[in-house]
Amino acid sequence: MTITQASVIQEYKTRTHNTDESPGYFTTDELQKLANLWSLIIDYLAANKDKQITVNSELLERVKNTWPDLRQDGTIDMQDNEQVTRRAWKFTKGESTVRKLGLLNRKPVDHERQLLERHVCETTQEYVDRVSGHHVPLLPTSYFPSFKYPDNATRNWRDVFWAVASAKQHPDIWVHRYLRANGWDTNKAFVCIQSVIEWRAAQALDQINWEGDICLGFDEQRLGILQLVGHNKLGFPLTYFRVRRIMPRANQSFVFKRYLIHQFETIQHITRSHSRITMLCDFTGFSMDNTPFNIVHFLVTLGTKHYAESTSVLILLVDSWLFANFWSLVRPFLDASLSARIVFAKTMNDVLVFIDESQVPEELGGLNKIDMMKVPEVNENCKLFDEKRRQMAEIEWREKVEKFEEATRIWCTRFNGDKSDTYSDVRDNAAHELDRAECHLGQFTRARTQYARLNM
């Protein structure tokens, strides 16, 4: 099925999600291609079960070594929780019949301007320590990938694959997205999956998930640059991207890249089903100073390759003619599927096609009062310190991986086009057990997120 912007808009107008090419709704031909892709994966896993990939993560090394050097002053200290969490921009609604976004009536308050202008970059851990006057251990002192492969300098290919595939309710959800992204070409999808796994391993995304927002820049978080705020009309998660709040120091791109990856990873874990996300991107007040091209290019790469087929619709709020020139640079990097899911909005009515007013952020004229953030609590990651229970959970997870892998191998070799045969049922049951095991293991391998603190 070819995705067009008209078909995407129609989904939202009718509030009916198109289930074509989705798990549970595959045609016989699509199931056959899925089985062929799984055969390639299973054979590769068997032939490369001990394949190790060297960690070469700019995100970890440069943050650790360079972040302290970015600190130039410490004069602005906003410890008041109300000041940290209050909304930073005020919008008013127009009185016209077609309600326009209140873009011309906004006035930045001191809180946001101070955060944008200062050049202090401290992590959440450093902020908590500074405010407390002593070190508060929010995470264990050191990380290791697994009990089977504890070497922090490498990652096992097989482990990385199953870690990301089992983070969905059914591994088919993650795998099939690369089939869709590559026009259901099995070989291209397999090559893409190989590349993504090697990227995840080299960037040590397991450690980024383990550290959570504890090791992110605290200012990035309380500015709410990219934030989960609610749901769209199809019930998919809605994220709000305040582009104007990208700080000038984002030229030190590793800071913001890590922030973006953490947000994408968190949302992927929240959307364990085959649901997609809607991203509301606020480009109002656009300038090249707050929208560095290298950051936008990295964001496009995440959306089209590393987290392929994860977007339902991308809504761009634009009020500057300068954006047209910038967009001409970005457009060539978009694939056909993502391009069809991009819409431009200038009025509230444009936004309300996709999002109910109750979910539109209040600062844009909607009714959604967003909580910006909460500072981590002292013992919220206590399970990360429990190595004994983590080891037991890891053993169980590995058992369920092997069970699903074997069920998938048999399903691939005996697939006959029947969607409800015995082999499919056995495999689906194994996937359910793997899902439960991964959720249990995740309590010991992923730090608590901002959204959990806000009960989202």
Coordinates of N, CA and C in Angstrom, one line a residue, residues 36-234:
N36 N 10.5 -15.0 5.5 CA 11.8 -15.0 4.8 C 12.8 -14.1 5.5
L37 N 12.3 -13.0 6.0 CA 13.3 -12.1 6.7 C 13.7 -12.7 8.0
W38 N 12.8 -13.3 8.7 CA 13.1 -14.0 10.0 C 14.1 -15.2 9.7
S39 N 14.0 -15.8 8.6 CA 14.9 -16.9 8.3 C 16.3 -16.4 8.1
L40 N 16.5 -15.2 7.5 CA 17.8 -14.6 7.3 C 18.3 -14.2 8.7
I41 N 17.5 -13.7 9.6 CA 17.9 -13.2 10.9 C 18.3 -14.4 11.7
I42 N 17.5 -15.5 11.8 CA 17.8 -16.7 12.6 C 19.1 -17.3 12.1
D43 N 19.3 -17.4 10.8 CA 20.5 -18.0 10.3 C 21.7 -17.2 10.7
Y44 N 21.6 -15.8 10.6 CA 22.7 -14.9 10.9 C 23.0 -15.1 12.4
L45 N 22.0 -15.1 13.3 CA 22.2 -15.3 14.7 C 22.9 -16.6 15.0
A46 N 22.6 -17.7 14.3 CA 23.2 -18.9 14.6 C 24.7 -18.9 14.1
A47 N 25.0 -18.2 13.0 CA 26.4 -18.2 12.5 C 27.2 -17.2 13.2
N48 N 26.6 -16.2 14.0 CA 27.4 -15.2 14.6 C 27.0 -15.0 16.1
K49 N 26.7 -16.1 16.7 CA 26.2 -16.0 18.1 C 27.2 -15.4 19.1
D50 N 28.5 -15.4 18.8 CA 29.5 -14.8 19.6 C 30.1 -13.5 19.0
K51 N 29.4 -12.9 18.1 CA 30.0 -11.7 17.4 C 29.9 -10.6 18.4
Q52 N 31.0 -9.9 18.6 CA 31.1 -8.8 19.4 C 31.4 -7.5 18.6
I53 N 30.8 -6.4 19.0 CA 31.0 -5.1 18.3 C 31.6 -4.2 19.3
T54 N 32.6 -3.5 18.9 CA 33.4 -2.5 19.8 C 32.5 -1.3 20.0
V55 N 32.4 -0.9 21.2 CA 31.7 0.4 21.6 C 32.6 1.5 21.2
N56 N 32.1 2.4 20.4 CA 32.8 3.6 20.0 C 31.9 4.8 20.0
S57 N 31.3 5.0 21.2 CA 30.3 6.0 21.3 C 30.7 7.4 21.7
E58 N 30.6 8.3 20.8 CA 30.8 9.7 21.0 C 29.9 10.2 22.2
L59 N 28.7 9.7 22.2 CA 27.8 10.1 23.2 C 28.2 9.9 24.6
L60 N 28.9 8.8 24.9 CA 29.4 8.4 26.2 C 30.7 9.1 26.5
E61 N 31.6 9.0 25.6 CA 33.0 9.4 25.9 C 33.0 11.0 26.0
R62 N 32.4 11.6 25.1 CA 32.5 13.1 25.0 C 31.7 13.7 26.1
V63 N 30.6 13.1 26.5 CA 29.8 13.7 27.6 C 30.6 13.6 28.9
K64 N 31.3 12.4 29.0 CA 32.0 12.2 30.3 C 33.3 13.1 30.3
N65 N 33.9 13.3 29.2 CA 35.2 14.0 29.2 C 35.1 15.5 29.0
T66 N 34.0 15.9 28.2 CA 34.0 17.3 27.8 C 32.9 18.1 28.6
W67 N 31.9 17.5 29.1 CA 30.8 18.2 29.7 C 31.3 19.2 30.8
P68 N 32.2 18.8 31.7 CA 32.7 19.7 32.7 C 33.3 20.9 32.1
D69 N 34.0 20.8 30.9 CA 34.7 21.9 30.3 C 33.7 22.9 29.7
L70 N 32.4 22.5 29.6 CA 31.5 23.4 29.0 C 31.0 24.5 30.0
R71 N 31.2 24.2 31.3 CA 30.7 25.1 32.3 C 31.5 26.4 32.3
Q72 N 30.8 27.5 32.2 CA 31.5 28.8 32.2 C 31.0 29.6 33.3
D73 N 29.8 29.4 33.9 CA 29.4 30.1 35.0 C 28.4 29.3 35.8
G74 N 28.2 29.7 37.0 CA 27.2 29.0 37.8 C 26.3 30.0 38.6
T75 N 26.1 31.1 38.0 CA 25.5 32.2 38.7 C 24.0 32.1 38.7
I76 N 23.4 31.4 37.8 CA 21.9 31.3 37.8 C 21.5 30.0 38.4
D77 N 20.8 30.0 39.5 CA 20.5 28.8 40.2 C 19.0 28.8 40.5
M78 N 18.3 27.9 39.7 CA 16.8 27.9 39.9 C 16.4 26.6 40.5
Q79 N 16.4 26.6 41.8 CA 16.2 25.4 42.6 C 14.7 25.2 42.9
D80 N 13.9 26.3 42.8 CA 12.5 26.3 43.2 C 11.8 25.4 42.2
N81 N 11.1 24.4 42.7 CA 10.4 23.4 41.8 C 9.4 24.1 40.9
E82 N 8.7 25.1 41.5 CA 7.6 25.7 40.7 C 8.2 26.5 39.6
Q83 N 9.4 27.1 39.8 CA 10.0 27.9 38.8 C 10.6 26.9 37.7
V84 N 11.0 25.7 38.1 CA 11.5 24.8 37.1 C 10.4 24.2 36.2
T85 N 9.2 24.0 36.8 CA 8.1 23.3 36.1 C 7.1 24.2 35.4
R86 N 7.1 25.5 35.7 CA 6.1 26.4 35.1 C 6.2 26.5 33.6
R87 N 5.2 26.8 32.9 CA 5.2 27.0 31.5 C 6.0 28.3 31.2
A88 N 6.8 28.2 30.1 CA 7.8 29.3 29.9 C 7.3 30.3 28.9
W89 N 6.2 30.0 28.1 CA 5.7 31.0 27.1 C 4.2 31.1 27.3
K90 N 3.7 32.3 27.1 CA 2.3 32.6 27.2 C 1.7 32.9 25.8
F91 N 0.6 32.2 25.5 CA -0.1 32.4 24.2 C -1.5 32.9 24.5
T92 N -2.1 33.6 23.6 CA -3.5 34.0 23.7 C -4.2 33.6 22.4
K93 N -5.5 33.2 22.5 CA -6.3 32.8 21.4 C -6.8 34.0 20.6
G94 N -6.8 33.9 19.3 CA -7.5 35.0 18.5 C -9.0 34.9 18.6
E95 N -9.6 35.9 18.2 CA -11.1 36.0 18.3 C -11.8 35.7 17.0
S96 N -11.0 35.4 16.0 CA -11.6 35.2 14.7 C -12.3 33.8 14.6
T97 N -13.1 33.7 13.6 CA -13.8 32.4 13.5 C -12.8 31.2 13.3
V98 N -11.8 31.5 12.4 CA -10.7 30.5 12.3 C -9.7 30.9 13.3
R99 N -9.6 30.2 14.4 CA -8.7 30.6 15.5 C -7.3 30.3 15.1
K100 N -6.5 31.4 15.1 CA -5.1 31.3 14.7 C -4.3 31.0 16.0
L101 N -3.2 30.2 15.8 CA -2.3 30.0 16.9 C -1.8 31.4 17.4
G102 N -1.7 31.5 18.7 CA -1.3 32.9 19.2 C 0.1 33.1 19.1
L103 N 0.7 33.1 17.9 CA 2.1 33.2 17.7 C 2.7 34.6 17.9
L104 N 1.8 35.6 17.7 CA 2.3 36.9 17.8 C 2.2 37.5 19.2
N105 N 1.5 36.8 20.1 CA 1.2 37.4 21.4 C 2.1 36.8 22.5
R106 N 3.1 36.0 22.1 CA 3.9 35.3 23.2 C 4.9 36.3 23.7
K107 N 5.2 36.1 25.0 CA 6.3 36.9 25.6 C 7.1 35.9 26.5
P108 N 8.4 35.8 26.2 CA 9.2 34.9 27.0 C 9.4 35.4 28.4
V109 N 9.2 34.5 29.4 CA 9.5 34.9 30.7 C 10.9 34.7 31.1
D110 N 11.4 35.3 32.2 CA 12.8 35.3 32.5 C 13.3 33.9 32.6
H111 N 12.5 32.9 33.1 CA 13.0 31.6 33.3 C 13.6 31.0 32.0
E112 N 12.9 31.0 30.9 CA 13.4 30.5 29.7 C 14.6 31.2 29.1
R113 N 14.5 32.6 29.2 CA 15.6 33.4 28.6 C 16.9 33.1 29.4
Q114 N 16.8 33.0 30.7 CA 18.0 32.7 31.5 C 18.6 31.4 31.1
L115 N 17.7 30.3 31.0 CA 18.2 29.0 30.6 C 18.9 29.0 29.3
L116 N 18.3 29.7 28.3 CA 18.8 29.7 27.0 C 20.2 30.5 26.9
E117 N 20.3 31.5 27.7 CA 21.5 32.4 27.6 C 22.7 31.9 28.4
R118 N 22.4 31.1 29.4 CA 23.5 30.7 30.2 C 24.3 29.5 29.6
H119 N 25.5 29.3 30.0 CA 26.3 28.3 29.4 C 26.8 27.3 30.5
V120 N 25.9 27.0 31.4 CA 26.2 26.0 32.4 C 25.6 24.7 31.9
C121 N 26.3 23.6 31.9 CA 25.7 22.4 31.4 C 26.1 21.3 32.4
E122 N 25.1 21.1 33.3 CA 25.3 20.0 34.3 C 24.3 18.9 34.2
T123 N 24.7 17.7 34.5 CA 23.7 16.6 34.4 C 22.7 16.7 35.6
T124 N 21.7 15.9 35.5 CA 20.7 15.8 36.5 C 21.4 15.3 37.8
Q125 N 22.3 14.4 37.7 CA 23.1 13.9 38.9 C 23.9 15.0 39.5
E126 N 24.5 15.8 38.7 CA 25.3 16.9 39.2 C 24.4 18.0 39.9
Y127 N 23.3 18.2 39.3 CA 22.3 19.2 39.8 C 21.9 18.8 41.2
V128 N 21.5 17.5 41.3 CA 21.0 17.0 42.6 C 22.1 17.0 43.6
D129 N 23.3 16.7 43.3 CA 24.4 16.8 44.2 C 24.7 18.2 44.7
R130 N 24.6 19.1 43.7 CA 24.9 20.5 44.1 C 23.8 21.1 45.0
V131 N 22.6 20.8 44.7 CA 21.5 21.3 45.5 C 21.5 20.7 46.9
S132 N 21.8 19.4 47.0 CA 21.9 18.6 48.2 C 23.1 19.0 49.1
G133 N 24.1 19.4 48.4 CA 25.3 19.7 49.2 C 26.2 18.5 49.4
H134 N 25.8 17.4 48.8 CA 26.6 16.2 48.9 C 26.2 15.2 47.8
H135 N 27.0 14.2 47.6 CA 26.7 13.2 46.5 C 25.5 12.4 46.9
V136 N 24.5 12.3 46.0 CA 23.3 11.5 46.2 C 23.3 10.4 45.1
P137 N 23.6 9.2 45.4 CA 23.7 8.1 44.4 C 22.4 7.8 43.8
L138 N 22.1 8.3 42.6 CA 20.9 8.0 41.9 C 21.0 6.8 41.0
L139 N 22.3 6.4 40.7 CA 22.6 5.2 39.9 C 23.7 4.5 40.6
P140 N 23.9 3.2 40.3 CA 25.1 2.5 40.8 C 26.3 3.1 40.2
T141 N 27.5 2.9 40.8 CA 28.7 3.5 40.3 C 29.2 3.1 39.0
S142 N 28.9 1.9 38.5 CA 29.4 1.4 37.2 C 28.3 0.6 36.5
Y143 N 28.4 0.5 35.2 CA 27.5 -0.3 34.4 C 28.2 -1.5 33.8
F144 N 27.5 -2.6 33.6 CA 28.0 -3.7 32.8 C 26.8 -4.2 31.9
P145 N 27.1 -4.6 30.7 CA 26.0 -4.9 29.7 C 25.1 -6.1 30.2
S146 N 25.8 -7.2 30.6 CA 25.0 -8.3 31.0 C 26.0 -9.3 31.8
F147 N 25.4 -10.2 32.5 CA 26.2 -11.2 33.2 C 26.9 -12.1 32.3
K148 N 26.4 -12.4 31.1 CA 27.0 -13.3 30.2 C 28.1 -12.6 29.4
Y149 N 27.9 -11.3 29.1 CA 28.9 -10.5 28.4 C 29.1 -9.2 29.2
P150 N 29.9 -9.2 30.3 CA 30.1 -8.0 31.2 C 31.1 -7.0 30.7
D151 N 31.8 -7.3 29.6 CA 32.8 -6.4 29.1 C 32.2 -5.1 28.5
N152 N 32.4 -4.0 29.1 CA 31.8 -2.7 28.7 C 32.4 -2.2 27.5
A153 N 33.5 -2.7 27.0 CA 34.1 -2.2 25.8 C 33.5 -2.8 24.5
T154 N 32.7 -3.8 24.6 CA 32.1 -4.5 23.5 C 30.6 -4.8 23.8
R155 N 29.9 -5.1 22.7 CA 28.5 -5.5 22.8 C 28.3 -6.8 21.9
N156 N 27.5 -7.7 22.4 CA 27.2 -8.9 21.7 C 26.1 -8.7 20.7
W157 N 26.3 -9.0 19.4 CA 25.3 -8.7 18.4 C 24.0 -9.3 18.7
R158 N 24.0 -10.6 19.1 CA 22.8 -11.3 19.3 C 22.0 -10.7 20.5
D159 N 22.7 -10.3 21.6 CA 22.1 -9.7 22.7 C 21.4 -8.3 22.3
V160 N 22.1 -7.5 21.5 CA 21.6 -6.2 21.1 C 20.4 -6.4 20.3
F161 N 20.4 -7.4 19.4 CA 19.2 -7.6 18.5 C 18.0 -8.0 19.4
W162 N 18.2 -9.0 20.3 CA 17.0 -9.4 21.0 C 16.6 -8.4 22.1
A163 N 17.5 -7.6 22.5 CA 17.1 -6.5 23.5 C 16.1 -5.5 22.8
V164 N 16.4 -5.1 21.6 CA 15.5 -4.2 20.9 C 14.3 -4.8 20.4
A165 N 14.4 -6.0 19.8 CA 13.2 -6.7 19.3 C 12.2 -7.1 20.3
S166 N 12.7 -7.5 21.5 CA 11.8 -7.9 22.6 C 11.3 -6.8 23.4
A167 N 11.7 -5.5 23.1 CA 11.2 -4.4 23.7 C 9.8 -4.0 23.2
K168 N 9.3 -4.7 22.2 CA 7.9 -4.6 21.7 C 7.1 -5.8 22.2
Q169 N 5.8 -5.7 22.2 CA 5.0 -6.8 22.7 C 5.2 -8.0 21.9
H170 N 5.5 -7.9 20.6 CA 5.9 -9.0 19.8 C 7.1 -8.6 18.9
P171 N 8.1 -9.4 18.8 CA 9.3 -9.0 18.0 C 8.9 -8.7 16.5
D172 N 7.8 -9.3 16.0 CA 7.4 -8.9 14.7 C 7.1 -7.4 14.5
I173 N 6.7 -6.8 15.6 CA 6.4 -5.3 15.5 C 7.6 -4.5 15.1
W174 N 8.8 -4.9 15.7 CA 10.0 -4.2 15.4 C 10.6 -4.6 14.1
V175 N 10.6 -5.9 13.8 CA 11.2 -6.4 12.5 C 10.4 -5.9 11.3
H176 N 9.1 -6.0 11.4 CA 8.3 -5.7 10.2 C 8.4 -4.2 9.7
R177 N 8.8 -3.3 10.7 CA 8.9 -1.9 10.3 C 10.0 -1.7 9.3
Y178 N 11.0 -2.5 9.3 CA 12.1 -2.4 8.3 C 11.7 -3.0 7.0
L179 N 10.8 -3.9 7.0 CA 10.2 -4.4 5.7 C 9.4 -3.2 5.1
R180 N 8.5 -2.6 5.9 CA 7.7 -1.5 5.4 C 8.6 -0.4 4.9
A181 N 9.7 -0.1 5.6 CA 10.6 1.1 5.3 C 11.3 0.8 4.0
N182 N 11.5 -0.5 3.6 CA 12.2 -0.9 2.4 C 11.3 -1.5 1.4
G183 N 10.1 -1.1 1.3 CA 9.2 -1.6 0.3 C 9.0 -3.1 0.3
W184 N 9.0 -3.7 1.4 CA 8.9 -5.2 1.6 C 9.9 -6.0 0.8
D185 N 11.1 -5.4 0.6 CA 12.2 -6.1 0.0 C 13.0 -6.7 1.2
T186 N 12.9 -8.0 1.2 CA 13.5 -8.8 2.4 C 15.0 -8.6 2.5
N187 N 15.7 -8.6 1.4 CA 17.2 -8.4 1.5 C 17.6 -7.0 2.0
K188 N 16.9 -6.0 1.5 CA 17.2 -4.6 1.9 C 16.8 -4.5 3.4
A189 N 15.7 -5.0 3.8 CA 15.3 -4.9 5.2 C 16.4 -5.6 6.1
F190 N 16.9 -6.7 5.7 CA 17.9 -7.4 6.5 C 19.2 -6.6 6.6
V191 N 19.6 -6.0 5.5 CA 20.8 -5.2 5.6 C 20.6 -4.0 6.5
C192 N 19.4 -3.4 6.4 CA 19.1 -2.2 7.3 C 19.1 -2.6 8.8
I193 N 18.5 -3.8 9.1 CA 18.5 -4.3 10.5 C 19.9 -4.5 11.0
Q194 N 20.8 -5.1 10.1 CA 22.2 -5.3 10.5 C 22.8 -3.9 10.9
S195 N 22.6 -2.9 10.0 CA 23.2 -1.6 10.2 C 22.7 -1.0 11.5
V196 N 21.4 -1.1 11.8 CA 20.8 -0.5 13.0 C 21.4 -1.2 14.3
I197 N 21.5 -2.5 14.2 CA 22.0 -3.3 15.4 C 23.5 -2.9 15.7
E198 N 24.2 -2.7 14.6 CA 25.6 -2.4 14.8 C 25.7 -0.9 15.3
W199 N 24.8 0.0 14.9 CA 24.8 1.3 15.4 C 24.4 1.3 16.9
R200 N 23.4 0.6 17.2 CA 23.0 0.5 18.6 C 24.1 0.0 19.5
A201 N 24.8 -1.0 19.0 CA 25.9 -1.6 19.8 C 27.0 -0.6 20.0
A202 N 27.4 0.0 18.9 CA 28.6 0.9 18.9 C 28.3 2.1 19.8
Q203 N 27.0 2.6 19.8 CA 26.6 3.8 20.6 C 26.2 3.4 22.0
A204 N 26.3 2.1 22.4 CA 25.9 1.6 23.7 C 24.6 2.2 24.2
L205 N 23.6 2.0 23.4 CA 22.2 2.5 23.8 C 21.7 1.8 25.0
D206 N 22.2 0.6 25.3 CA 21.8 -0.1 26.5 C 22.2 0.7 27.8
Q207 N 23.4 1.3 27.7 CA 23.9 2.1 28.8 C 23.1 3.4 28.9
I208 N 22.8 4.0 27.8 CA 22.0 5.2 27.8 C 20.6 5.0 28.4
N209 N 20.0 3.8 28.1 CA 18.7 3.5 28.8 C 18.9 3.2 30.3
W210 N 20.0 2.6 30.6 CA 20.3 2.3 32.0 C 20.5 3.6 32.8
E211 N 21.2 4.6 32.2 CA 21.4 5.8 32.9 C 20.2 6.8 32.9
G212 N 19.4 6.6 31.8 CA 18.2 7.4 31.7 C 18.5 8.9 31.7
D213 N 17.6 9.7 32.3 CA 17.9 11.1 32.3 C 18.8 11.6 33.4
I214 N 19.3 10.7 34.2 CA 20.2 11.1 35.3 C 21.5 11.7 34.7
C215 N 21.9 11.2 33.6 CA 23.2 11.7 33.0 C 23.0 12.6 31.8
L216 N 21.7 13.1 31.6 CA 21.4 14.1 30.6 C 21.6 15.5 31.2
G217 N 21.7 16.5 30.3 CA 21.8 17.9 30.7 C 20.5 18.3 31.4
F218 N 20.6 18.8 32.6 CA 19.4 19.2 33.4 C 18.6 20.3 32.7
D219 N 19.3 21.3 32.1 CA 18.6 22.4 31.5 C 17.8 21.9 30.3
E220 N 18.3 21.0 29.5 CA 17.6 20.5 28.4 C 16.2 19.9 28.8
Q221 N 16.3 19.3 30.0 CA 15.0 18.6 30.4 C 14.0 19.6 31.0
R222 N 14.5 20.6 31.7 CA 13.5 21.5 32.3 C 13.0 22.5 31.3
L223 N 13.7 22.7 30.2 CA 13.2 23.4 29.1 C 12.2 22.7 28.3
G224 N 12.1 21.3 28.4 CA 11.1 20.5 27.8 C 11.2 20.6 26.2
I225 N 12.5 20.5 25.7 CA 12.7 20.7 24.3 C 11.8 19.7 23.5
L226 N 11.9 18.4 23.9 CA 11.1 17.4 23.2 C 10.4 16.6 24.3
Q227 N 9.1 16.6 24.3 CA 8.4 16.1 25.5 C 7.1 15.3 25.0
L228 N 6.8 14.2 25.7 CA 5.6 13.5 25.5 C 4.5 14.3 26.3
V229 N 3.4 14.7 25.6 CA 2.4 15.5 26.2 C 1.0 15.0 26.2
G230 N 0.7 13.9 25.5 CA -0.6 13.4 25.5 C -0.8 12.4 24.3
H231 N -2.0 12.4 23.7 CA -2.3 11.5 22.6 C -3.0 12.2 21.4
N232 N -2.9 11.7 20.3 CA -3.6 12.3 19.1 C -5.0 11.7 19.0
K233 N -5.6 11.9 17.9 CA -7.0 11.5 17.7 C -7.1 10.0 17.5
L234 N -6.0 9.3 17.1 CA -6.0 7.9 16.9 C -5.6 7.2 18.2

